[in-house]
PDB file of C-alpha atoms in Angstrom:
ATOM      1  CA  MET A   1      31.513 -27.582  20.530  1.00 93.00           C
ATOM      2  CA  LYS A   2      28.502 -26.135  18.573  1.00 97.00           C
ATOM      3  CA  ARG A   3      26.479 -28.979  16.452  1.00 98.00           C
ATOM      4  CA  ILE A   4      24.750 -28.506  12.953  1.00 98.00           C
ATOM      5  CA  VAL A   5      22.867 -30.546  11.144  1.00 98.00           C
ATOM      6  CA  THR A   6      22.873 -29.677   6.690  1.00 98.00           C
ATOM      7  CA  VAL A   7      20.092 -30.870   4.966  1.00 98.00           C
ATOM      8  CA  GLN A   8      21.145 -31.949   0.878  1.00 97.00           C
ATOM      9  CA  ASP A   9      22.074 -33.786  -1.340  1.00 97.00           C
ATOM     10  CA  ILE A  10      25.145 -35.361  -1.732  1.00 96.00           C
ATOM     11  CA  SER A  11      27.745 -35.788  -5.144  1.00 95.00           C
ATOM     12  CA  CYS A  12      30.124 -38.586  -5.120  1.00 95.00           C
ATOM     13  CA  VAL A  13      32.029 -36.221  -7.349  1.00 94.00           C
ATOM     14  CA  GLY A  14      31.763 -32.815  -7.661  1.00 93.00           C
ATOM     15  CA  LYS A  15      31.983 -29.564  -5.536  1.00 95.00           C
ATOM     16  CA  CYS A  16      28.733 -28.668  -4.141  1.00 95.00           C
ATOM     17  CA  SER A  17      25.672 -29.630  -1.663  1.00 96.00           C
ATOM     18  CA  LEU A  18      27.404 -31.580   1.068  1.00 97.00           C
ATOM     19  CA  THR A  19      30.144 -32.340  -0.597  1.00 96.00           C
ATOM     20  CA  VAL A  20      31.316 -29.157   0.357  1.00 97.00           C
ATOM     21  CA  ALA A  21      28.927 -28.472   3.353  1.00 98.00           C
ATOM     22  CA  LEU A  22      29.951 -31.104   5.636  1.00 98.00           C
ATOM     23  CA  PRO A  23      34.568 -30.733   4.910  1.00 97.00           C
ATOM     24  CA  ILE A  24      33.991 -26.980   5.222  1.00 98.00           C
ATOM     25  CA  ILE A  25      31.294 -26.537   8.588  1.00 98.00           C
ATOM     26  CA  SER A  26      33.336 -29.581   9.873  1.00 98.00           C
ATOM     27  CA  ALA A  27      36.926 -27.493   9.467  1.00 97.00           C
ATOM     28  CA  MET A  28      35.184 -24.372  11.088  1.00 97.00           C
ATOM     29  CA  GLY A  29      35.238 -26.547  13.864  1.00 97.00           C
ATOM     30  CA  VAL A  30      31.492 -26.955  14.215  1.00 98.00           C
ATOM     31  CA  GLU A  31      30.702 -30.603  14.563  1.00 98.00           C
ATOM     32  CA  THR A  32      28.090 -31.294  11.390  1.00 98.00           C
ATOM     33  CA  ALA A  33      25.664 -33.724  11.048  1.00 98.00           C
ATOM     34  CA  ILE A  34      24.079 -35.057   7.720  1.00 98.00           C
ATOM     35  CA  ILE A  35      20.225 -35.976   6.182  1.00 98.00           C
ATOM     36  CA  PRO A  36      20.666 -36.511   2.365  1.00 98.00           C
ATOM     37  CA  THR A  37      18.327 -36.245   0.718  1.00 97.00           C
ATOM     38  CA  ALA A  38      19.535 -37.993  -2.677  1.00 96.00           C
ATOM     39  CA  VAL A  39      22.473 -39.341  -3.845  1.00 97.00           C
ATOM     40  CA  LEU A  40      24.077 -39.068  -7.281  1.00 95.00           C
ATOM     41  CA  SER A  41      27.126 -40.424  -8.889  1.00 96.00           C
ATOM     42  CA  THR A  42      28.413 -37.059  -9.682  1.00 93.00           C
ATOM     43  CA  HIS A  43      26.516 -33.112  -9.568  1.00 91.00           C
ATOM     44  CA  THR A  44      24.366 -32.485 -12.871  1.00 86.00           C
ATOM     45  CA  MET A  45      27.404 -30.318 -14.726  1.00 85.00           C
ATOM     46  CA  PHE A  46      28.150 -34.049 -15.880  1.00 89.00           C
ATOM     47  CA  LYS A  47      26.476 -36.294 -17.895  1.00 90.00           C
ATOM     48  CA  GLY A  48      24.788 -39.235 -17.710  1.00 93.00           C
ATOM     49  CA  PHE A  49      24.661 -39.090 -13.916  1.00 93.00           C
ATOM     50  CA  THR A  50      23.141 -41.523 -11.417  1.00 95.00           C
ATOM     51  CA  PHE A  51      20.250 -40.179  -8.954  1.00 95.00           C
ATOM     52  CA  HIS A  52      18.656 -42.206  -6.238  1.00 97.00           C
ATOM     53  CA  ASP A  53      15.999 -40.096  -4.298  1.00 97.00           C
ATOM     54  CA  LEU A  54      16.396 -40.342  -0.265  1.00 98.00           C
ATOM     55  CA  THR A  55      13.149 -39.021   1.140  1.00 98.00           C
ATOM     56  CA  ALA A  56      11.534 -41.670   2.398  1.00 98.00           C
ATOM     57  CA  GLU A  57      14.978 -42.247   4.732  1.00 98.00           C
ATOM     58  CA  ILE A  58      13.986 -38.520   6.077  1.00 98.00           C
ATOM     59  CA  THR A  59      11.568 -39.233   8.494  1.00 97.00           C
ATOM     60  CA  PRO A  60      12.646 -42.448  10.300  1.00 98.00           C
ATOM     61  CA  ILE A  61      16.625 -40.591  10.752  1.00 97.00           C
ATOM     62  CA  VAL A  62      14.190 -37.847  12.411  1.00 96.00           C
ATOM     63  CA  ASP A  63      12.589 -39.638  14.783  1.00 96.00           C
ATOM     64  CA  HIS A  64      15.662 -42.321  15.668  1.00 97.00           C
ATOM     65  CA  TRP A  65      17.423 -38.795  17.010  1.00 95.00           C
ATOM     66  CA  LYS A  66      14.423 -38.217  18.581  1.00 93.00           C
ATOM     67  CA  GLU A  67      14.531 -41.134  20.385  1.00 95.00           C
ATOM     68  CA  GLN A  68      18.353 -40.328  21.127  1.00 95.00           C
ATOM     69  CA  LYS A  69      17.338 -37.148  22.496  1.00 93.00           C
ATOM     70  CA  ILE A  70      20.043 -35.219  19.650  1.00 94.00           C
ATOM     71  CA  SER A  71      19.762 -31.838  19.553  1.00 94.00           C
ATOM     72  CA  PHE A  72      21.215 -29.196  17.520  1.00 97.00           C
ATOM     73  CA  ASP A  73      22.466 -25.427  17.644  1.00 98.00           C
ATOM     74  CA  ALA A  74      21.278 -24.859  13.669  1.00 98.00           C
ATOM     75  CA  VAL A  75      20.046 -26.628  10.702  1.00 98.00           C
ATOM     76  CA  TYR A  76      21.013 -25.792   7.620  1.00 98.00           C
ATOM     77  CA  THR A  77      18.901 -26.449   4.627  1.00 98.00           C
ATOM     78  CA  GLY A  78      20.311 -26.518   0.983  1.00 97.00           C
ATOM     79  CA  TYR A  79      19.156 -28.188  -2.274  1.00 95.00           C
ATOM     80  CA  LEU A  80      15.519 -29.850  -2.144  1.00 97.00           C
ATOM     81  CA  GLY A  81      14.199 -31.478  -4.697  1.00 93.00           C
ATOM     82  CA  SER A  82      10.642 -32.217  -4.225  1.00 96.00           C
ATOM     83  CA  PHE A  83       6.897 -30.177  -2.128  1.00 97.00           C
ATOM     84  CA  GLU A  84       7.948 -33.212   0.152  1.00 98.00           C
ATOM     85  CA  GLN A  85      10.714 -32.460   1.454  1.00 98.00           C
ATOM     86  CA  LEU A  86       9.980 -29.382   1.672  1.00 98.00           C
ATOM     87  CA  ALA A  87       7.044 -30.042   3.928  1.00 98.00           C
ATOM     88  CA  LEU A  88       9.268 -32.456   5.707  1.00 98.00           C
ATOM     89  CA  MET A  89      11.835 -29.438   6.569  1.00 98.00           C
ATOM     90  CA  GLU A  90       9.230 -27.293   7.727  1.00 98.00           C
ATOM     91  CA  LYS A  91       8.354 -30.017  10.482  1.00 97.00           C
ATOM     92  CA  LEU A  92      11.736 -30.826  11.174  1.00 97.00           C
ATOM     93  CA  ILE A  93      12.711 -27.445  12.077  1.00 97.00           C
ATOM     94  CA  ALA A  94       9.320 -26.697  14.494  1.00 96.00           C
ATOM     95  CA  ASP A  95      10.640 -30.484  16.039  1.00 94.00           C
ATOM     96  CA  LEU A  96      13.865 -28.947  16.533  1.00 95.00           C
ATOM     97  CA  LYS A  97      12.848 -26.114  17.871  1.00 94.00           C
ATOM     98  CA  ALA A  98      10.404 -27.998  19.902  1.00 92.00           C
ATOM     99  CA  GLN A  99      13.186 -29.667  21.302  1.00 90.00           C
ATOM    100  CA  ASN A 100      15.963 -26.804  21.804  1.00 92.00           C
ATOM    101  CA  PRO A 101      14.291 -22.839  20.877  1.00 94.00           C
ATOM    102  CA  GLU A 102      17.500 -21.887  20.354  1.00 95.00           C
ATOM    103  CA  THR A 103      18.217 -23.688  17.199  1.00 97.00           C
ATOM    104  CA  LEU A 104      18.702 -21.546  14.557  1.00 98.00           C
ATOM    105  CA  ALA A 105      17.066 -22.366  11.526  1.00 98.00           C
ATOM    106  CA  ILE A 106      19.050 -21.446   7.875  1.00 98.00           C
ATOM    107  CA  VAL A 107      17.510 -21.944   4.765  1.00 98.00           C
ATOM    108  CA  ASP A 108      19.298 -21.452   0.881  1.00 98.00           C
ATOM    109  CA  PRO A 109      16.235 -21.865  -1.412  1.00 98.00           C
ATOM    110  CA  CYS A 110      18.892 -22.993  -3.715  1.00 96.00           C
ATOM    111  CA  MET A 111      16.272 -23.452  -6.790  1.00 96.00           C
ATOM    112  CA  ALA A 112      16.656 -20.355  -9.388  1.00 96.00           C
ATOM    113  CA  ASP A 113      19.817 -18.240 -10.856  1.00 94.00           C
ATOM    114  CA  ASN A 114      20.558 -15.965 -13.602  1.00 93.00           C
ATOM    115  CA  GLY A 115      16.622 -15.282 -13.936  1.00 96.00           C
ATOM    116  CA  LYS A 116      15.787 -18.961 -14.466  1.00 96.00           C
ATOM    117  CA  LEU A 117      14.780 -21.823 -12.233  1.00 96.00           C
ATOM    118  CA  TYR A 118      16.901 -24.956 -12.450  1.00 93.00           C
ATOM    119  CA  PRO A 119      15.374 -27.954 -14.986  1.00 89.00           C
ATOM    120  CA  GLY A 120      12.382 -29.349 -12.626  1.00 89.00           C
ATOM    121  CA  PHE A 121      11.485 -26.885 -11.015  1.00 95.00           C
ATOM    122  CA  THR A 122       8.261 -24.650 -11.068  1.00 97.00           C
ATOM    123  CA  VAL A 123       6.820 -21.058 -10.462  1.00 96.00           C
ATOM    124  CA  GLU A 124       4.656 -23.410  -7.663  1.00 97.00           C
ATOM    125  CA  PHE A 125       7.290 -25.018  -6.378  1.00 97.00           C
ATOM    126  CA  ALA A 126       8.883 -21.824  -5.818  1.00 97.00           C
ATOM    127  CA  LYS A 127       5.956 -19.787  -4.042  1.00 96.00           C
ATOM    128  CA  ALA A 128       6.088 -23.381  -1.471  1.00 97.00           C
ATOM    129  CA  MET A 129       9.981 -22.784  -0.686  1.00 98.00           C
ATOM    130  CA  GLY A 130       8.946 -18.740  -0.197  1.00 97.00           C
ATOM    131  CA  ASN A 131       6.720 -20.736   3.180  1.00 97.00           C
ATOM    132  CA  LEU A 132       9.870 -22.924   3.930  1.00 98.00           C
ATOM    133  CA  CYS A 133      11.560 -19.812   4.059  1.00 97.00           C
ATOM    134  CA  SER A 134       8.871 -17.963   6.260  1.00 96.00           C
ATOM    135  CA  LYS A 135       9.816 -20.414   8.883  1.00 96.00           C
ATOM    136  CA  ALA A 136      13.428 -19.502   8.897  1.00 97.00           C
ATOM    137  CA  ASP A 137      15.810 -17.457  11.118  1.00 98.00           C
ATOM    138  CA  ILE A 138      18.500 -16.530   8.227  1.00 98.00           C
ATOM    139  CA  VAL A 139      17.237 -16.983   4.478  1.00 98.00           C
ATOM    140  CA  VAL A 140      20.147 -16.664   2.063  1.00 98.00           C
ATOM    141  CA  PRO A 141      18.860 -16.350  -1.366  1.00 98.00           C
ATOM    142  CA  ASN A 142      20.275 -14.858  -4.650  1.00 97.00           C
ATOM    143  CA  ILE A 143      18.111 -12.147  -6.115  1.00 98.00           C
ATOM    144  CA  THR A 144      16.733 -14.410  -8.855  1.00 97.00           C
ATOM    145  CA  GLU A 145      15.327 -16.850  -6.151  1.00 98.00           C
ATOM    146  CA  ALA A 146      13.812 -14.094  -4.211  1.00 98.00           C
ATOM    147  CA  CYS A 147      12.145 -12.832  -7.182  1.00 98.00           C
ATOM    148  CA  PHE A 148      10.855 -16.128  -7.908  1.00 98.00           C
ATOM    149  CA  MET A 149       9.329 -16.121  -4.691  1.00 97.00           C
ATOM    150  CA  LEU A 150       7.640 -12.635  -4.546  1.00 97.00           C
ATOM    151  CA  GLY A 151       6.196 -13.405  -7.704  1.00 96.00           C
ATOM    152  CA  LEU A 152       7.920  -9.620  -8.803  1.00 96.00           C
ATOM    153  CA  GLU A 153      10.451  -8.684 -11.582  1.00 95.00           C
ATOM    154  CA  TYR A 154      14.055 -10.097 -12.664  1.00 96.00           C
ATOM    155  CA  LYS A 155      16.794  -7.525 -12.936  1.00 95.00           C
ATOM    156  CA  GLU A 156      19.528  -9.105 -14.023  1.00 90.00           C
ATOM    157  CA  SER A 157      21.347  -5.143 -14.192  1.00 89.00           C
ATOM    158  CA  GLY A 158      20.577  -1.813 -14.281  1.00 91.00           C
ATOM    159  CA  TYR A 159      18.160  -1.420 -10.522  1.00 94.00           C
ATOM    160  CA  ASP A 160      18.897   0.745  -7.867  1.00 94.00           C
ATOM    161  CA  ALA A 161      18.718   0.335  -3.800  1.00 95.00           C
ATOM    162  CA  SER A 162      15.373   0.209  -4.057  1.00 97.00           C
ATOM    163  CA  TYR A 163      15.018  -2.234  -5.602  1.00 97.00           C
ATOM    164  CA  ILE A 164      17.197  -4.529  -3.401  1.00 97.00           C
ATOM    165  CA  GLU A 165      14.890  -2.569  -0.373  1.00 97.00           C
ATOM    166  CA  GLU A 166      11.408  -4.018  -1.886  1.00 97.00           C
ATOM    167  CA  ILE A 167      13.163  -7.688  -2.252  1.00 98.00           C
ATOM    168  CA  LEU A 168      14.526  -7.740   1.245  1.00 98.00           C
ATOM    169  CA  LYS A 169      11.060  -6.120   2.694  1.00 97.00           C
ATOM    170  CA  LYS A 170       9.173  -8.235   1.239  1.00 97.00           C
ATOM    171  CA  LEU A 171      11.069 -11.314   2.128  1.00 97.00           C
ATOM    172  CA  ALA A 172      11.034 -10.084   5.887  1.00 97.00           C
ATOM    173  CA  ALA A 173       7.429 -10.128   5.386  1.00 96.00           C
ATOM    174  CA  LEU A 174       6.868 -13.613   4.407  1.00 94.00           C
ATOM    175  CA  GLY A 175       8.082 -14.626   8.152  1.00 95.00           C
ATOM    176  CA  ALA A 176      11.888 -14.556   7.603  1.00 93.00           C
ATOM    177  CA  LYS A 177      13.797 -12.876  10.350  1.00 96.00           C
ATOM    178  CA  LYS A 178      17.170 -12.016   8.679  1.00 98.00           C
ATOM    179  CA  ILE A 179      17.402 -12.151   4.835  1.00 98.00           C
ATOM    180  CA  VAL A 180      21.383 -12.312   3.815  1.00 98.00           C
ATOM    181  CA  LEU A 181      20.641 -11.200  -0.498  1.00 98.00           C
ATOM    182  CA  LYS A 182      23.000 -12.319  -2.766  1.00 97.00           C
ATOM    183  CA  GLY A 183      24.584 -11.342  -5.916  1.00 95.00           C
ATOM    184  CA  VAL A 184      24.263  -7.724  -5.613  1.00 96.00           C
ATOM    185  CA  GLN A 185      25.436  -5.076  -8.122  1.00 94.00           C
ATOM    186  CA  TYR A 186      24.789  -1.478  -9.087  1.00 92.00           C
ATOM    187  CA  GLY A 187      27.186  -1.864 -12.500  1.00 80.00           C
ATOM    188  CA  ASP A 188      30.675  -0.666 -10.395  1.00 77.00           C
ATOM    189  CA  GLY A 189      32.564  -3.688 -10.706  1.00 81.00           C
ATOM    190  CA  LYS A 190      31.694  -4.843  -7.298  1.00 90.00           C
ATOM    191  CA  LEU A 191      28.862  -7.794  -6.530  1.00 93.00           C
ATOM    192  CA  GLY A 192      28.015  -8.197  -3.245  1.00 93.00           C
ATOM    193  CA  ILE A 193      25.296  -9.309  -0.135  1.00 98.00           C
ATOM    194  CA  VAL A 194      22.924  -6.527   1.639  1.00 98.00           C
ATOM    195  CA  SER A 195      21.179  -8.241   4.148  1.00 98.00           C
ATOM    196  CA  TYR A 196      17.747  -6.800   6.453  1.00 98.00           C
ATOM    197  CA  ASP A 197      16.979  -7.430   9.787  1.00 98.00           C
ATOM    198  CA  SER A 198      13.094  -7.640  10.071  1.00 96.00           C
ATOM    199  CA  ALA A 199      13.761  -6.975  13.729  1.00 96.00           C
ATOM    200  CA  THR A 200      15.601  -4.026  13.302  1.00 96.00           C
ATOM    201  CA  GLY A 201      14.316  -2.920   9.879  1.00 96.00           C
ATOM    202  CA  THR A 202      18.087  -2.466   9.760  1.00 97.00           C
ATOM    203  CA  GLN A 203      20.315  -2.928   6.186  1.00 97.00           C
ATOM    204  CA  GLU A 204      23.584  -3.704   6.017  1.00 98.00           C
ATOM    205  CA  SER A 205      26.143  -5.088   3.105  1.00 97.00           C
ATOM    206  CA  TYR A 206      29.264  -5.934   1.878  1.00 97.00           C
ATOM    207  CA  PHE A 207      31.266  -5.775  -1.457  1.00 96.00           C
ATOM    208  CA  HIS A 208      33.847  -7.366  -3.545  1.00 90.00           C
ATOM    209  CA  ASP A 209      36.046  -7.407  -6.825  1.00 85.00           C
ATOM    210  CA  LYS A 210      33.122  -9.359  -9.383  1.00 89.00           C
ATOM    211  CA  CYS A 211      35.089 -12.672 -10.360  1.00 89.00           C
ATOM    212  CA  GLU A 212      35.425 -12.689 -14.363  1.00 81.00           C
ATOM    213  CA  GLN A 213      33.608 -16.450 -14.485  1.00 87.00           C
ATOM    214  CA  SER A 214      31.507 -18.434 -12.058  1.00 86.00           C
ATOM    215  CA  PHE A 215      31.135 -21.941 -10.594  1.00 90.00           C
ATOM    216  CA  HIS A 216      29.139 -24.555  -9.838  1.00 89.00           C
ATOM    217  CA  GLY A 217      28.655 -25.023  -6.080  1.00 93.00           C
ATOM    218  CA  THR A 218      29.740 -21.477  -4.450  1.00 95.00           C
ATOM    219  CA  GLY A 219      26.402 -21.017  -3.329  1.00 96.00           C
ATOM    220  CA  ASP A 220      26.311 -23.676  -1.197  1.00 97.00           C
ATOM    221  CA  ILE A 221      30.078 -22.931   0.010  1.00 98.00           C
ATOM    222  CA  PHE A 222      28.877 -19.535   0.854  1.00 98.00           C
ATOM    223  CA  ALA A 223      25.773 -20.471   2.962  1.00 98.00           C
ATOM    224  CA  SER A 224      28.676 -23.696   4.319  1.00 98.00           C
ATOM    225  CA  VAL A 225      31.183 -21.034   5.541  1.00 98.00           C
ATOM    226  CA  LEU A 226      28.421 -18.760   6.839  1.00 98.00           C
ATOM    227  CA  THR A 227      27.110 -21.377   8.897  1.00 98.00           C
ATOM    228  CA  GLY A 228      30.055 -22.353  10.431  1.00 98.00           C
ATOM    229  CA  ALA A 229      31.126 -18.678  10.979  1.00 98.00           C
ATOM    230  CA  LEU A 230      27.797 -17.894  13.038  1.00 98.00           C
ATOM    231  CA  MET A 231      28.210 -20.972  14.886  1.00 98.00           C
ATOM    232  CA  ARG A 232      31.838 -19.917  16.119  1.00 97.00           C
ATOM    233  CA  GLY A 233      30.165 -16.713  17.235  1.00 97.00           C
ATOM    234  CA  ALA A 234      30.748 -14.169  14.063  1.00 97.00           C
ATOM    235  CA  SER A 235      28.206 -11.666  13.374  1.00 97.00           C
ATOM    236  CA  LEU A 236      25.717 -11.755  10.291  1.00 98.00           C
ATOM    237  CA  LYS A 237      27.792  -9.796   8.685  1.00 97.00           C
ATOM    238  CA  GLU A 238      31.221 -10.610   9.472  1.00 97.00           C
ATOM    239  CA  ALA A 239      29.660 -14.328   8.473  1.00 98.00           C
ATOM    240  CA  TYR A 240      28.478 -13.212   5.080  1.00 98.00           C
ATOM    241  CA  SER A 241      31.759 -11.082   4.512  1.00 97.00           C
ATOM    242  CA  MET A 242      33.702 -14.169   5.449  1.00 97.00           C
ATOM    243  CA  ALA A 243      31.689 -16.632   3.198  1.00 98.00           C
ATOM    244  CA  GLY A 244      31.685 -13.799   0.303  1.00 97.00           C
ATOM    245  CA  ASP A 245      35.647 -13.420   0.664  1.00 96.00           C
ATOM    246  CA  PHE A 246      36.113 -17.479   0.993  1.00 97.00           C
ATOM    247  CA  VAL A 247      34.529 -18.188  -2.421  1.00 97.00           C
ATOM    248  CA  VAL A 248      36.186 -14.840  -4.386  1.00 96.00           C
ATOM    249  CA  ALA A 249      39.345 -16.690  -3.180  1.00 96.00           C
ATOM    250  CA  ALA A 250      38.489 -19.951  -4.286  1.00 96.00           C
ATOM    251  CA  ILE A 251      37.167 -19.173  -7.654  1.00 95.00           C
ATOM    252  CA  LYS A 252      40.735 -16.928  -8.173  1.00 94.00           C
ATOM    253  CA  GLU A 253      42.635 -20.320  -6.909  1.00 95.00           C
ATOM    254  CA  THR A 254      40.599 -21.859  -9.087  1.00 94.00           C
ATOM    255  CA  LEU A 255      41.144 -19.524 -12.460  1.00 92.00           C
ATOM    256  CA  SER A 256      45.392 -19.619 -11.552  1.00 92.00           C
ATOM    257  CA  HIS A 257      44.785 -23.293 -13.144  1.00 88.00           C
ATOM    258  CA  GLU A 258      45.130 -23.394 -16.685  1.00 81.00           C
ATOM    259  CA  ASP A 259      43.649 -26.851 -16.629  1.00 81.00           C
ATOM    260  CA  HIS A 260      41.038 -25.555 -14.328  1.00 78.00           C
ATOM    261  CA  ASN A 261      37.086 -27.418 -15.215  1.00 77.00           C
ATOM    262  CA  ASN A 262      33.485 -26.181 -14.393  1.00 70.00           C
ATOM    263  CA  TYR A 263      33.226 -28.778 -11.704  1.00 83.00           C
ATOM    264  CA  GLY A 264      33.827 -26.839  -8.967  1.00 91.00           C
ATOM    265  CA  VAL A 265      36.157 -24.933  -7.522  1.00 95.00           C
ATOM    266  CA  ASP A 266      39.355 -25.295  -5.654  1.00 95.00           C
ATOM    267  CA  PHE A 267      37.762 -24.606  -2.196  1.00 96.00           C
ATOM    268  CA  GLU A 268      40.416 -26.905  -0.337  1.00 96.00           C
ATOM    269  CA  ALA A 269      44.088 -24.945  -1.068  1.00 96.00           C
ATOM    270  CA  VAL A 270      42.593 -21.683   0.539  1.00 97.00           C
ATOM    271  CA  PHE A 271      41.175 -23.171   3.920  1.00 96.00           C
ATOM    272  CA  PRO A 272      44.500 -21.781   5.440  1.00 96.00           C
ATOM    273  CA  MET A 273      42.659 -18.457   4.721  1.00 95.00           C
ATOM    274  CA  LEU A 274      39.442 -19.381   6.397  1.00 96.00           C
ATOM    275  CA  LEU A 275      41.103 -20.577   9.117  1.00 94.00           C
ATOM    276  CA  GLU A 276      43.239 -17.812   9.639  1.00 95.00           C
ATOM    277  CA  ARG A 277      40.032 -15.445   9.622  1.00 94.00           C
ATOM    278  CA  LEU A 278      37.994 -17.696  12.282  1.00 94.00           C
ATOM    279  CA  ALA A 279      40.894 -17.294  14.520  1.00 93.00           C
ATOM    280  CA  LYS A 280      40.793 -13.952  14.803  1.00 89.00           C
ATOM    281  CA  LEU A 281      37.225 -14.334  16.087  1.00 84.00           C
ATOM    282  CA  GLY A 282      38.970 -14.917  19.546  1.00 68.00           C
TER     283      GLY A 282
END
């Protein structure tokens, strides 16, 4: 069994970050260790949530793992809330790769969407996130995050393939080996993913129907499924196609209930589809 570690915050209630990463990757048959960067009573869509920073715990956790000679097949980072955490993740990736050069580093630069940075983040932070992405084997940004890291103009719509190609190649120029760019749409009612392999210079893509409503935490679900699928032997395109389909299925399941809210999607109900797709990998 493969073993990964994922590093992000944990919301005690609300479907995002570690609260989705741990059950999803574990259910996919991959041992999942965690480093929680903060603990929240609920995710940030709830009013009055509590927050406790756990940055000071990261180094002692990692040091103990070193003593125990614990290694990982992959490290997957999600939401990181400070410059210090970014620096610690750069060190963690370097340390894990020194211990096991085959360790895959996956960075999901969760910090922005729809042309805007999340509250508390700055342009300077986005540049620093770009530096972390330069250490990754695979980065999984949406277009907004990519534009902030690169200092490019964000276009909500009306762009063509050349705009996407520019983003992909400039992300590769940062140092990221493979890029999975989310949220690409060319005005045909489809939404999808375009990937780029800097070693071969090749692009691939996968598009699906665009859902009528977006939900908190679906980016975390996408990155978690992608990580789990890669550990189960999927190619990069197979992994992000599976992730995209799972997110769409979870959104449709959620919208089928009249009493749904915006606190997350009912991904648990569509696990059978995911496991069926995994079984076909062999």
